[in-house]
mmCIF file of N, CA and C in Angstrom:
data_model
loop_
_atom_site.group_PDB
_atom_site.id
_atom_site.type_symbol
_atom_site.label_atom_id
_atom_site.label_comp_id
_atom_site.label_asym_id
_atom_site.label_seq_id
_atom_site.Cartn_x
_atom_site.Cartn_y
_atom_site.Cartn_z
ATOM 1 N N MET A 1 0.840 -1.179 0.000
ATOM 2 C CA MET A 1 0.000 0.000 0.000
ATOM 3 C C MET A 1 0.885 1.242 0.000
ATOM 4 N N THR A 2 0.594 2.175 -0.859
ATOM 5 C CA THR A 2 1.400 3.390 -0.927
ATOM 6 C C THR A 2 0.852 4.433 0.030
ATOM 7 N N SER A 3 1.745 5.269 0.508
ATOM 8 C CA SER A 3 1.307 6.330 1.410
ATOM 9 C C SER A 3 0.665 7.446 0.594
ATOM 10 N N PRO A 4 -0.305 8.140 1.167
ATOM 11 C CA PRO A 4 -0.962 9.206 0.416
ATOM 12 C C PRO A 4 -0.002 10.355 0.136
ATOM 13 N N THR A 5 -0.206 10.992 -0.993
ATOM 14 C CA THR A 5 0.623 12.134 -1.365
ATOM 15 C C THR A 5 0.157 13.355 -0.587
ATOM 16 N N PRO A 6 1.073 14.073 0.084
ATOM 17 C CA PRO A 6 0.658 15.283 0.793
ATOM 18 C C PRO A 6 0.121 16.308 -0.207
ATOM 19 N N PRO A 7 -0.776 17.176 0.221
ATOM 20 C CA PRO A 7 -1.300 18.177 -0.704
ATOM 21 C C PRO A 7 -0.218 19.166 -1.116
ATOM 22 N N PRO A 8 -0.389 19.793 -2.280
ATOM 23 C CA PRO A 8 0.571 20.827 -2.689
ATOM 24 C C PRO A 8 0.560 21.977 -1.682
ATOM 25 N N PHE A 9 1.538 22.804 -1.749
ATOM 26 C CA PHE A 9 1.602 23.958 -0.854
ATOM 27 C C PHE A 9 0.461 24.911 -1.190
ATOM 28 N N LEU A 10 -0.178 25.430 -0.170
ATOM 29 C CA LEU A 10 -1.338 26.284 -0.383
ATOM 30 C C LEU A 10 -1.003 27.764 -0.491
ATOM 31 N N ASP A 11 0.216 28.140 -0.096
ATOM 32 C CA ASP A 11 0.605 29.542 -0.233
ATOM 33 C C ASP A 11 2.109 29.646 -0.458
ATOM 34 N N LEU A 12 2.517 30.780 -0.955
ATOM 35 C CA LEU A 12 3.926 30.994 -1.291
ATOM 36 C C LEU A 12 4.808 30.966 -0.050
ATOM 37 N N GLY A 13 4.319 31.516 1.049
ATOM 38 C CA GLY A 13 5.114 31.548 2.272
ATOM 39 C C GLY A 13 5.513 30.170 2.763
ATOM 40 N N SER A 14 4.573 29.233 2.744
ATOM 41 C CA SER A 14 4.905 27.877 3.202
ATOM 42 C C SER A 14 5.861 27.190 2.234
ATOM 43 N N PHE A 15 5.723 27.481 0.945
ATOM 44 C CA PHE A 15 6.651 26.902 -0.027
ATOM 45 C C PHE A 15 8.051 27.484 0.151
ATOM 46 N N LEU A 16 8.151 28.789 0.387
ATOM 47 C CA LEU A 16 9.462 29.409 0.630
ATOM 48 C C LEU A 16 10.111 28.825 1.882
ATOM 49 N N SER A 17 9.333 28.604 2.919
ATOM 50 C CA SER A 17 9.870 27.993 4.145
ATOM 51 C C SER A 17 10.400 26.595 3.865
ATOM 52 N N PHE A 18 9.645 25.819 3.090
ATOM 53 C CA PHE A 18 10.087 24.479 2.715
ATOM 54 C C PHE A 18 11.398 24.542 1.936
ATOM 55 N N LEU A 19 11.475 25.440 0.951
ATOM 56 C CA LEU A 19 12.698 25.562 0.153
ATOM 57 C C LEU A 19 13.888 25.940 1.024
ATOM 58 N N GLU A 20 13.686 26.874 1.927
ATOM 59 C CA GLU A 20 14.786 27.309 2.789
ATOM 60 C C GLU A 20 15.244 26.178 3.709
ATOM 61 N N GLN A 21 14.313 25.445 4.280
ATOM 62 C CA GLN A 21 14.663 24.336 5.172
ATOM 63 C C GLN A 21 15.386 23.218 4.433
ATOM 64 N N SER A 22 15.099 23.066 3.148
ATOM 65 C CA SER A 22 15.743 22.003 2.372
ATOM 66 C C SER A 22 16.985 22.496 1.628
ATOM 67 N N GLY A 23 17.411 23.734 1.894
ATOM 68 C CA GLY A 23 18.622 24.266 1.277
ATOM 69 C C GLY A 23 18.452 24.702 -0.165
ATOM 70 N N ARG A 24 17.216 24.905 -0.603
ATOM 71 C CA ARG A 24 16.951 25.279 -1.990
ATOM 72 C C ARG A 24 16.575 26.742 -2.151
ATOM 73 N N LEU A 25 16.814 27.542 -1.112
ATOM 74 C CA LEU A 25 16.526 28.977 -1.174
ATOM 75 C C LEU A 25 17.624 29.727 -0.447
ATOM 76 N N LYS A 26 18.148 30.740 -1.089
ATOM 77 C CA LYS A 26 19.155 31.600 -0.470
ATOM 78 C C LYS A 26 18.576 33.004 -0.370
ATOM 79 N N ARG A 27 18.836 33.650 0.741
ATOM 80 C CA ARG A 27 18.369 35.023 0.949
ATOM 81 C C ARG A 27 19.460 36.014 0.569
ATOM 82 N N VAL A 28 19.059 37.075 -0.096
ATOM 83 C CA VAL A 28 19.963 38.179 -0.428
ATOM 84 C C VAL A 28 19.475 39.368 0.390
ATOM 85 N N VAL A 29 20.280 39.797 1.364
ATOM 86 C CA VAL A 29 19.846 40.858 2.271
ATOM 87 C C VAL A 29 20.362 42.235 1.870
ATOM 88 N N LYS A 30 21.387 42.289 1.054
ATOM 89 C CA LYS A 30 21.914 43.584 0.615
ATOM 90 C C LYS A 30 20.931 44.252 -0.340
ATOM 91 N N PRO A 31 20.881 45.589 -0.358
ATOM 92 C CA PRO A 31 19.980 46.292 -1.282
ATOM 93 C C PRO A 31 20.329 45.981 -2.738
ATOM 94 N N VAL A 32 19.293 45.737 -3.546
ATOM 95 C CA VAL A 32 19.483 45.461 -4.969
ATOM 96 C C VAL A 32 18.518 46.313 -5.787
ATOM 97 N N ASP A 33 18.939 46.624 -7.003
ATOM 98 C CA ASP A 33 18.106 47.366 -7.942
ATOM 99 C C ASP A 33 17.262 46.372 -8.736
ATOM 100 N N LYS A 34 15.962 46.625 -8.823
ATOM 101 C CA LYS A 34 15.076 45.675 -9.507
ATOM 102 C C LYS A 34 15.328 45.602 -11.001
ATOM 103 N N ASP A 35 15.784 46.688 -11.602
ATOM 104 C CA ASP A 35 15.941 46.722 -13.055
ATOM 105 C C ASP A 35 17.212 46.047 -13.549
ATOM 106 N N TRP A 36 18.259 46.035 -12.751
ATOM 107 C CA TRP A 36 19.539 45.511 -13.239
ATOM 108 C C TRP A 36 20.090 44.368 -12.407
ATOM 109 N N GLU A 37 20.084 44.529 -11.118
ATOM 110 C CA GLU A 37 20.803 43.572 -10.277
ATOM 111 C C GLU A 37 20.076 42.242 -10.066
ATOM 112 N N ILE A 38 18.773 42.265 -9.884
ATOM 113 C CA ILE A 38 18.059 41.007 -9.634
ATOM 114 C C ILE A 38 18.244 40.049 -10.801
ATOM 115 N N THR A 39 18.008 40.542 -12.007
ATOM 116 C CA THR A 39 18.142 39.693 -13.191
ATOM 117 C C THR A 39 19.567 39.196 -13.366
ATOM 118 N N CYS A 40 20.524 40.075 -13.179
ATOM 119 C CA CYS A 40 21.934 39.712 -13.346
ATOM 120 C C CYS A 40 22.344 38.630 -12.342
ATOM 121 N N ILE A 41 21.985 38.828 -11.092
ATOM 122 C CA ILE A 41 22.345 37.854 -10.057
ATOM 123 C C ILE A 41 21.645 36.518 -10.308
ATOM 124 N N ALA A 42 20.359 36.568 -10.630
ATOM 125 C CA ALA A 42 19.606 35.331 -10.872
ATOM 126 C C ALA A 42 20.183 34.560 -12.054
ATOM 127 N N ARG A 43 20.510 35.259 -13.109
ATOM 128 C CA ARG A 43 21.076 34.583 -14.284
ATOM 129 C C ARG A 43 22.440 33.975 -13.959
ATOM 130 N N TRP A 44 23.264 34.721 -13.239
ATOM 131 C CA TRP A 44 24.584 34.215 -12.860
ATOM 132 C C TRP A 44 24.444 32.934 -12.032
ATOM 133 N N VAL A 45 23.517 32.940 -11.078
ATOM 134 C CA VAL A 45 23.306 31.753 -10.242
ATOM 135 C C VAL A 45 22.857 30.575 -11.096
ATOM 136 N N MET A 46 21.915 30.803 -12.003
ATOM 137 C CA MET A 46 21.410 29.708 -12.845
ATOM 138 C C MET A 46 22.502 29.135 -13.742
ATOM 139 N N GLU A 47 23.336 30.002 -14.302
ATOM 140 C CA GLU A 47 24.363 29.542 -15.236
ATOM 141 C C GLU A 47 25.576 28.934 -14.546
ATOM 142 N N SER A 48 25.821 29.299 -13.299
ATOM 143 C CA SER A 48 27.031 28.825 -12.631
ATOM 144 C C SER A 48 26.775 27.679 -11.648
ATOM 145 N N THR A 49 25.535 27.269 -11.504
ATOM 146 C CA THR A 49 25.194 26.224 -10.548
ATOM 147 C C THR A 49 24.651 25.005 -11.281
ATOM 148 N N PRO A 50 25.203 23.816 -11.033
ATOM 149 C CA PRO A 50 24.637 22.611 -11.650
ATOM 150 C C PRO A 50 23.167 22.444 -11.238
ATOM 151 N N GLU A 51 22.363 21.898 -12.139
ATOM 152 C CA GLU A 51 20.926 21.794 -11.861
ATOM 153 C C GLU A 51 20.628 21.048 -10.568
ATOM 154 N N ASP A 52 21.393 20.028 -10.256
ATOM 155 C CA ASP A 52 21.151 19.272 -9.023
ATOM 156 C C ASP A 52 21.339 20.124 -7.769
ATOM 157 N N ASN A 53 22.109 21.207 -7.881
ATOM 158 C CA ASN A 53 22.369 22.087 -6.741
ATOM 159 C C ASN A 53 21.678 23.440 -6.875
ATOM 160 N N ALA A 54 20.813 23.594 -7.865
ATOM 161 C CA ALA A 54 20.172 24.889 -8.114
ATOM 162 C C ALA A 54 19.299 25.303 -6.931
ATOM 163 N N TYR A 55 19.134 26.594 -6.785
ATOM 164 C CA TYR A 55 18.339 27.126 -5.679
ATOM 165 C C TYR A 55 17.664 28.425 -6.105
ATOM 166 N N GLY A 56 16.589 28.742 -5.408
ATOM 167 C CA GLY A 56 15.896 30.000 -5.625
ATOM 168 C C GLY A 56 16.548 31.105 -4.814
ATOM 169 N N LEU A 57 16.169 32.324 -5.136
ATOM 170 C CA LEU A 57 16.705 33.489 -4.440
ATOM 171 C C LEU A 57 15.557 34.330 -3.898
ATOM 172 N N LEU A 58 15.731 34.825 -2.683
ATOM 173 C CA LEU A 58 14.767 35.742 -2.093
ATOM 174 C C LEU A 58 15.493 37.047 -1.801
ATOM 175 N N PHE A 59 15.189 38.060 -2.596
ATOM 176 C CA PHE A 59 15.786 39.383 -2.414
ATOM 177 C C PHE A 59 14.927 40.130 -1.401
ATOM 178 N N GLU A 60 15.498 40.373 -0.226
ATOM 179 C CA GLU A 60 14.730 40.965 0.869
ATOM 180 C C GLU A 60 14.717 42.484 0.862
ATOM 181 N N ASN A 61 15.644 43.108 0.155
ATOM 182 C CA ASN A 61 15.774 44.562 0.208
ATOM 183 C C ASN A 61 15.898 45.117 -1.211
ATOM 184 N N VAL A 62 14.763 45.261 -1.889
ATOM 185 C CA VAL A 62 14.742 45.790 -3.251
ATOM 186 C C VAL A 62 14.592 47.304 -3.156
ATOM 187 N N LYS A 63 15.519 48.025 -3.753
ATOM 188 C CA LYS A 63 15.520 49.488 -3.670
ATOM 189 C C LYS A 63 14.190 50.064 -4.158
ATOM 190 N N ASN A 64 13.643 50.984 -3.380
ATOM 191 C CA ASN A 64 12.401 51.709 -3.681
ATOM 192 C C ASN A 64 11.144 50.842 -3.629
ATOM 193 N N TYR A 65 11.238 49.647 -3.044
ATOM 194 C CA TYR A 65 10.071 48.776 -2.891
ATOM 195 C C TYR A 65 10.051 48.226 -1.471
ATOM 196 N N ASN A 66 8.862 47.956 -0.972
ATOM 197 C CA ASN A 66 8.766 47.442 0.399
ATOM 198 C C ASN A 66 8.326 45.982 0.450
ATOM 199 N N VAL A 67 8.473 45.275 -0.661
ATOM 200 C CA VAL A 67 8.159 43.845 -0.691
ATOM 201 C C VAL A 67 9.371 43.077 -1.213
ATOM 202 N N PRO A 68 9.581 41.872 -0.723
ATOM 203 C CA PRO A 68 10.683 41.056 -1.244
ATOM 204 C C PRO A 68 10.331 40.491 -2.616
ATOM 205 N N VAL A 69 11.352 40.017 -3.323
ATOM 206 C CA VAL A 69 11.174 39.416 -4.643
ATOM 207 C C VAL A 69 11.813 38.031 -4.621
ATOM 208 N N ALA A 70 11.049 37.025 -5.031
ATOM 209 C CA ALA A 70 11.554 35.652 -5.101
ATOM 210 C C ALA A 70 11.677 35.247 -6.566
ATOM 211 N N VAL A 71 12.820 34.651 -6.930
ATOM 212 C CA VAL A 71 13.056 34.223 -8.316
ATOM 213 C C VAL A 71 13.682 32.829 -8.326
ATOM 214 N N ASN A 72 13.606 32.175 -9.485
ATOM 215 C CA ASN A 72 14.221 30.854 -9.714
ATOM 216 C C ASN A 72 13.692 29.775 -8.770
ATOM 217 N N LEU A 73 12.467 29.912 -8.326
ATOM 218 C CA LEU A 73 11.944 28.959 -7.345
ATOM 219 C C LEU A 73 11.757 27.563 -7.908
ATOM 220 N N TYR A 74 11.455 27.465 -9.194
ATOM 221 C CA TYR A 74 11.155 26.163 -9.788
ATOM 222 C C TYR A 74 12.213 25.726 -10.785
ATOM 223 N N ALA A 75 13.428 26.191 -10.621
ATOM 224 C CA ALA A 75 14.477 25.919 -11.604
ATOM 225 C C ALA A 75 14.728 24.424 -11.824
ATOM 226 N N PRO A 76 15.119 23.646 -10.833
ATOM 227 C CA PRO A 76 15.376 22.221 -11.102
ATOM 228 C C PRO A 76 14.090 21.396 -11.006
ATOM 229 N N TYR A 77 14.073 20.262 -11.705
ATOM 230 C CA TYR A 77 12.923 19.362 -11.646
ATOM 231 C C TYR A 77 12.611 18.944 -10.211
ATOM 232 N N ALA A 78 13.636 18.742 -9.408
ATOM 233 C CA ALA A 78 13.419 18.288 -8.033
ATOM 234 C C ALA A 78 12.591 19.297 -7.240
ATOM 235 N N THR A 79 12.851 20.577 -7.436
ATOM 236 C CA THR A 79 12.088 21.600 -6.730
ATOM 237 C C THR A 79 10.673 21.697 -7.283
ATOM 238 N N TYR A 80 10.556 21.621 -8.586
ATOM 239 C CA TYR A 80 9.237 21.675 -9.219
ATOM 240 C C TYR A 80 8.372 20.511 -8.744
ATOM 241 N N SER A 81 8.942 19.329 -8.704
ATOM 242 C CA SER A 81 8.176 18.170 -8.242
ATOM 243 C C SER A 81 7.871 18.269 -6.746
ATOM 244 N N ALA A 82 8.775 18.867 -5.971
ATOM 245 C CA ALA A 82 8.516 19.058 -4.541
ATOM 246 C C ALA A 82 7.327 19.990 -4.331
ATOM 247 N N ALA A 83 7.205 21.001 -5.172
ATOM 248 C CA ALA A 83 6.076 21.925 -5.067
ATOM 249 C C ALA A 83 4.754 21.209 -5.305
ATOM 250 N N LEU A 84 4.782 20.231 -6.197
ATOM 251 C CA LEU A 84 3.579 19.460 -6.507
ATOM 252 C C LEU A 84 3.414 18.245 -5.600
ATOM 253 N N ARG A 85 4.454 17.978 -4.790
ATOM 254 C CA ARG A 85 4.469 16.839 -3.869
ATOM 255 C C ARG A 85 4.380 15.511 -4.608
ATOM 256 N N ILE A 86 5.150 15.413 -5.688
ATOM 257 C CA ILE A 86 5.226 14.154 -6.430
ATOM 258 C C ILE A 86 6.693 13.790 -6.613
ATOM 259 N N PRO A 87 7.022 12.521 -6.804
ATOM 260 C CA PRO A 87 8.418 12.123 -7.026
ATOM 261 C C PRO A 87 8.954 12.730 -8.329
ATOM 262 N N PRO A 88 10.210 13.192 -8.337
ATOM 263 C CA PRO A 88 10.779 13.811 -9.544
ATOM 264 C C PRO A 88 10.713 12.917 -10.775
ATOM 265 N N GLU A 89 10.888 11.613 -10.583
ATOM 266 C CA GLU A 89 10.900 10.715 -11.743
ATOM 267 C C GLU A 89 9.522 10.575 -12.392
ATOM 268 N N THR A 90 8.465 10.992 -11.707
ATOM 269 C CA THR A 90 7.121 10.903 -12.296
ATOM 270 C C THR A 90 6.638 12.235 -12.857
ATOM 271 N N LEU A 91 7.451 13.260 -12.765
ATOM 272 C CA LEU A 91 7.029 14.602 -13.176
ATOM 273 C C LEU A 91 6.599 14.653 -14.636
ATOM 274 N N LEU A 92 7.367 14.060 -15.516
ATOM 275 C CA LEU A 92 7.047 14.134 -16.937
ATOM 276 C C LEU A 92 5.923 13.187 -17.338
ATOM 277 N N GLU A 93 5.593 12.245 -16.480
ATOM 278 C CA GLU A 93 4.514 11.301 -16.775
ATOM 279 C C GLU A 93 3.139 11.915 -16.575
ATOM 280 N N ARG A 94 3.065 12.928 -15.740
ATOM 281 C CA ARG A 94 1.748 13.469 -15.362
ATOM 282 C C ARG A 94 1.269 14.536 -16.271
#
């Protein structure tokens, strides 16, 4: 008998907490510009990190904005399948 699949995450906050606890989210606390720096940093991380070690970024201090910005949350298949609460090897089957 297989165990039931847990439900998907119901909000972004709980998913971000899960990613951080599993080492798949890094926080950027230094001030960043939304027009130039976020994209540059995110692209650099994606291109310089093997997919098995990929992680999302949470920019906590975006200049002239009072909300954080999260990017690259679903980059690797493992993270995408974790969001759906399904095994990575079954992701393409569904």
